[in-house]
Amino acid sequence: MFHYLNDGRFAATSVWVDIKEKSGDVTMLKKQPVEVSRGDISNPFMEVQEQIDAICEKANVSDTCRLRLRECERELIVHFPVKMDNGKIYVFTGYRIQHNDTRGPSKGGIRYHPDITLDETRALAVLMTLKAAVVNIPYGGAKGAVACNPKLMSQDELERLTRRYTSEISMLIGPERDIPAPDLGTNPQVMAWIMDTYSMNKGYSVLGVVTGKPIELGGSLGRFEATGRGCMISTQLASKHLGIPLNAASVAVQGFGNVGATAAKLLSKDGSRITGISDSKGGIYNPNGLDVQKVARHKKETGSVINFKDAENITNTELLELECDILIPAAIENQIHKMNASSVKAKMIVEGANGPTTYEAAKVLRDKGIFVVPDILANAGGLVVSYFEWVQDLQSFFWSEEEVNNQLRRVMDNAFHEVLEISQRHKVDMRDAAYILAIKRIADTMRVRGIFP
Ligand code: NAD
């Protein structure tokens, strides 16, 4: 986790890494801060602005479009009180950022995390605009966040926080305007509270105001697994392109939550050997393959994947550097950075998390010839099925899981091949190609819409 200085516009000074400590026969995994030089890991919003500048130049996109995409259209910062279980009142800070709604209503998750900053939320909102455009879904991008630690809060406290935050941002959200969804630290229950709070204020039930809801509240079948399934589809398409047979491939997955665990389960079902898995407490490794279902049960029982009996404990750093065919970083951002990128040995990386690779590291991976399916394509499955959920809610007509999964595959397949075609035509990597496709799509829509007034 990176700690940004001042208002977050400057480079980080430390990064937390796992270390191993041996005491007799027991190996302990601990976290230790490591100093990094300024300029190695920069501010995420400035990084994404730099990428937009570079791509607009490469793709010959108008300066008006570039200047509009560099900034977020609407930014709301809220500071609001919540009564805690001990009777004390805490004041929390939250954000809702709408980056660009040229192609449709804004869409983006809500993150509950202690280290979230305004600039990180802005960067994530930009990624949502680009992601929707890559997979050709008629949405703009948004992101919301509250700086809090949900792991240290009771369900009652989380409910009060969610309901108050929803009221604070209700001037921006709505089924035609801006539709939140789950992200790190939030889940279907949080979405249900948002839907209920918004509906209470309207006086009638508004199913389409959030996606990622429980099934009994207008949620879509297949939504929970959609991001991991999208990663699995991207992995299948990329391995076919590279000629790596998936049923003989070794895969390392960082993060064993919604995205990582689903991708690992589906790939293992498809015949791949999942040799490494990690979570925030550390990782495990077995070169012969891990039984993913058993690892999931072990995590449920013990709270972590570490100390799984059929594997060796490793650090998160070691997991990223494992000898494997496919690496799926599906935890948090900035995990592959300038300091470790040159040690990555995977032949391909499928970015399940948002922004797991820093800008500098992306250049190193490109020079090493590692094929990267970038986040705005690889993890777009959740957004796609969120869109399906919204469509079903608006029509009050619900699809079967098979229909959802088939439509998801169709959308991911089209997007992957469009990005691949651009990458080959422009002789750029998949990340630049995805940005080119997205930005050109948005620029075309901006041009036909014109500028008001
Ligand atoms: P989650 O909270 O369900 O799981 C996160 C996992 O990452 C957990 O296993 C956690 O222990 C692990 N983790 C956290 N910090 C870590 C660290 N420093 N090192 C290693 N592991 C760590 O979250 P999720 O929904 O699976 O999301 C994971 C990533 O995917 C995030 O970047 C999120 O923005 C992105 N994403 C999620 C969705 C979705 O639909 N859930 C959609 C698009 C993108």
PDB file of C-alpha atoms and ligand atoms in Angstrom, residues 1 16 18 31 111 124 131 143 151 182-185 223-224 227 254-260 278-281 299 316 330-333 335 352-355 379-380 382-383, ligand 1:
ATOM      1  CA  MET A   1       0.000   0.000   0.000  1.00  0.00           C
ATOM      2  CA  TRP A  16       4.862  -2.330   2.048  1.00  0.00           C
ATOM      3  CA  ASP A  18       5.987  -9.128   2.670  1.00  0.00           C
ATOM      4  CA  LYS A  31       5.048  -6.811   6.350  1.00  0.00           C
ATOM      5  CA  ARG A 111     -14.587   1.594  -2.537  1.00  0.00           C
ATOM      6  CA  LEU A 124     -10.231   4.987 -11.042  1.00  0.00           C
ATOM      7  CA  LYS A 131     -13.207   0.477 -19.769  1.00  0.00           C
ATOM      8  CA  LYS A 143     -15.958   6.137  -8.962  1.00  0.00           C
ATOM      9  CA  LYS A 151     -12.779  -4.741   8.433  1.00  0.00           C
ATOM     10  CA  PRO A 182     -19.333  -2.787  -5.533  1.00  0.00           C
ATOM     11  CA  ASP A 183     -15.566  -2.404  -5.407  1.00  0.00           C
ATOM     12  CA  LEU A 184     -12.896  -3.135  -2.770  1.00  0.00           C
ATOM     13  CA  GLY A 185     -14.478  -3.252   0.689  1.00  0.00           C
ATOM     14  CA  ARG A 223     -22.817 -10.790 -11.692  1.00  0.00           C
ATOM     15  CA  PHE A 224     -20.883 -11.993  -8.650  1.00  0.00           C
ATOM     16  CA  THR A 227     -15.145 -10.044 -13.289  1.00  0.00           C
ATOM     17  CA  GLN A 254      -2.340 -12.516  -6.536  1.00  0.00           C
ATOM     18  CA  GLY A 255      -5.455 -11.744  -4.461  1.00  0.00           C
ATOM     19  CA  PHE A 256      -7.974 -14.390  -3.485  1.00  0.00           C
ATOM     20  CA  GLY A 257     -11.141 -12.303  -3.244  1.00  0.00           C
ATOM     21  CA  ASN A 258     -14.011 -12.005  -5.670  1.00  0.00           C
ATOM     22  CA  VAL A 259     -11.880 -11.584  -8.806  1.00  0.00           C
ATOM     23  CA  GLY A 260      -8.825 -13.714  -7.982  1.00  0.00           C
ATOM     24  CA  SER A 278      -1.844 -15.055  -2.338  1.00  0.00           C
ATOM     25  CA  ASP A 279      -3.872 -12.629  -0.263  1.00  0.00           C
ATOM     26  CA  SER A 280      -2.996  -9.650   1.918  1.00  0.00           C
ATOM     27  CA  LYS A 281      -1.321 -11.903   4.521  1.00  0.00           C
ATOM     28  CA  LYS A 299      -9.207 -19.344   3.686  1.00  0.00           C
ATOM     29  CA  ASN A 316       3.584 -11.670  -2.247  1.00  0.00           C
ATOM     30  CA  ALA A 330      -6.109  -9.498  -8.843  1.00  0.00           C
ATOM     31  CA  ALA A 331      -5.543  -7.663  -5.555  1.00  0.00           C
ATOM     32  CA  ILE A 332      -4.815  -3.958  -5.495  1.00  0.00           C
ATOM     33  CA  GLU A 333      -3.013  -1.329  -7.571  1.00  0.00           C
ATOM     34  CA  GLN A 335       1.828  -4.282  -7.246  1.00  0.00           C
ATOM     35  CA  GLY A 352      -7.608  -8.644 -12.820  1.00  0.00           C
ATOM     36  CA  ALA A 353      -7.086  -5.688 -10.472  1.00  0.00           C
ATOM     37  CA  ASN A 354      -7.412  -2.054 -11.457  1.00  0.00           C
ATOM     38  CA  GLY A 355      -3.999  -0.499 -12.068  1.00  0.00           C
ATOM     39  CA  ASN A 379     -11.403  -6.973 -15.710  1.00  0.00           C
ATOM     40  CA  ALA A 380     -14.243  -5.399 -17.718  1.00  0.00           C
ATOM     41  CA  GLY A 382     -17.941  -6.936 -13.968  1.00  0.00           C
ATOM     42  CA  LEU A 383     -18.847  -3.750 -15.781  1.00  0.00           C
TER      43      LEU A 383
HETATM   44  P1  NAD B   1     -11.781  -8.423  -2.747  1.00  0.00           P
HETATM   45  O1  NAD B   1     -11.776  -7.489  -1.591  1.00  0.00           O
HETATM   46  O2  NAD B   1     -12.857  -9.424  -2.891  1.00  0.00           O
HETATM   47  O3  NAD B   1     -10.390  -9.225  -2.803  1.00  0.00           O
HETATM   48  C1  NAD B   1      -9.143  -8.603  -2.749  1.00  0.00           C
HETATM   49  C2  NAD B   1      -8.098  -9.664  -2.465  1.00  0.00           C
HETATM   50  O4  NAD B   1      -6.819  -9.057  -2.534  1.00  0.00           O
HETATM   51  C3  NAD B   1      -8.197 -10.286  -1.065  1.00  0.00           C
HETATM   52  O5  NAD B   1      -7.878 -11.651  -1.133  1.00  0.00           O
HETATM   53  C4  NAD B   1      -7.139  -9.535  -0.280  1.00  0.00           C
HETATM   54  O6  NAD B   1      -6.642 -10.289   0.823  1.00  0.00           O
HETATM   55  C5  NAD B   1      -6.088  -9.359  -1.349  1.00  0.00           C
HETATM   56  N1  NAD B   1      -5.154  -8.279  -1.067  1.00  0.00           N
HETATM   57  C6  NAD B   1      -5.414  -7.054  -0.549  1.00  0.00           C
HETATM   58  N2  NAD B   1      -4.262  -6.375  -0.401  1.00  0.00           N
HETATM   59  C7  NAD B   1      -3.271  -7.184  -0.851  1.00  0.00           C
HETATM   60  C8  NAD B   1      -1.868  -7.058  -0.972  1.00  0.00           C
HETATM   61  N3  NAD B   1      -1.238  -5.946  -0.569  1.00  0.00           N
HETATM   62  N4  NAD B   1      -1.174  -8.093  -1.485  1.00  0.00           N
HETATM   63  C9  NAD B   1      -1.804  -9.230  -1.873  1.00  0.00           C
HETATM   64  N5  NAD B   1      -3.115  -9.412  -1.772  1.00  0.00           N
HETATM   65  C10 NAD B   1      -3.841  -8.399  -1.268  1.00  0.00           C
HETATM   66  O7  NAD B   1     -11.687  -7.456  -4.031  1.00  0.00           O
HETATM   67  P2  NAD B   1     -12.080  -7.824  -5.525  1.00  0.00           P
HETATM   68  O8  NAD B   1     -13.470  -7.399  -5.765  1.00  0.00           O
HETATM   69  O9  NAD B   1     -11.638  -9.198  -5.838  1.00  0.00           O
HETATM   70  O10 NAD B   1     -11.168  -6.763  -6.324  1.00  0.00           O
HETATM   71  C11 NAD B   1      -9.805  -7.013  -6.571  1.00  0.00           C
HETATM   72  C12 NAD B   1      -9.316  -6.019  -7.609  1.00  0.00           C
HETATM   73  O11 NAD B   1     -10.102  -6.140  -8.777  1.00  0.00           O
HETATM   74  C13 NAD B   1      -9.413  -4.536  -7.198  1.00  0.00           C
HETATM   75  O12 NAD B   1      -8.352  -3.836  -7.809  1.00  0.00           O
HETATM   76  C14 NAD B   1     -10.717  -4.092  -7.830  1.00  0.00           C
HETATM   77  O13 NAD B   1     -10.755  -2.700  -8.085  1.00  0.00           O
HETATM   78  C15 NAD B   1     -10.655  -4.877  -9.126  1.00  0.00           C
HETATM   79  N6  NAD B   1     -11.949  -5.078  -9.767  1.00  0.00           N
HETATM   80  C16 NAD B   1     -12.961  -5.713  -9.111  1.00  0.00           C
HETATM   81  C17 NAD B   1     -14.175  -5.893  -9.759  1.00  0.00           C
HETATM   82  C18 NAD B   1     -15.302  -6.655  -9.119  1.00  0.00           C
HETATM   83  O14 NAD B   1     -16.336  -6.843  -9.789  1.00  0.00           O
HETATM   84  N7  NAD B   1     -15.164  -7.126  -7.906  1.00  0.00           N
HETATM   85  C19 NAD B   1     -14.359  -5.387 -11.045  1.00  0.00           C
HETATM   86  C20 NAD B   1     -13.287  -4.755 -11.682  1.00  0.00           C
HETATM   87  C21 NAD B   1     -12.087  -4.611 -11.037  1.00  0.00           C
END
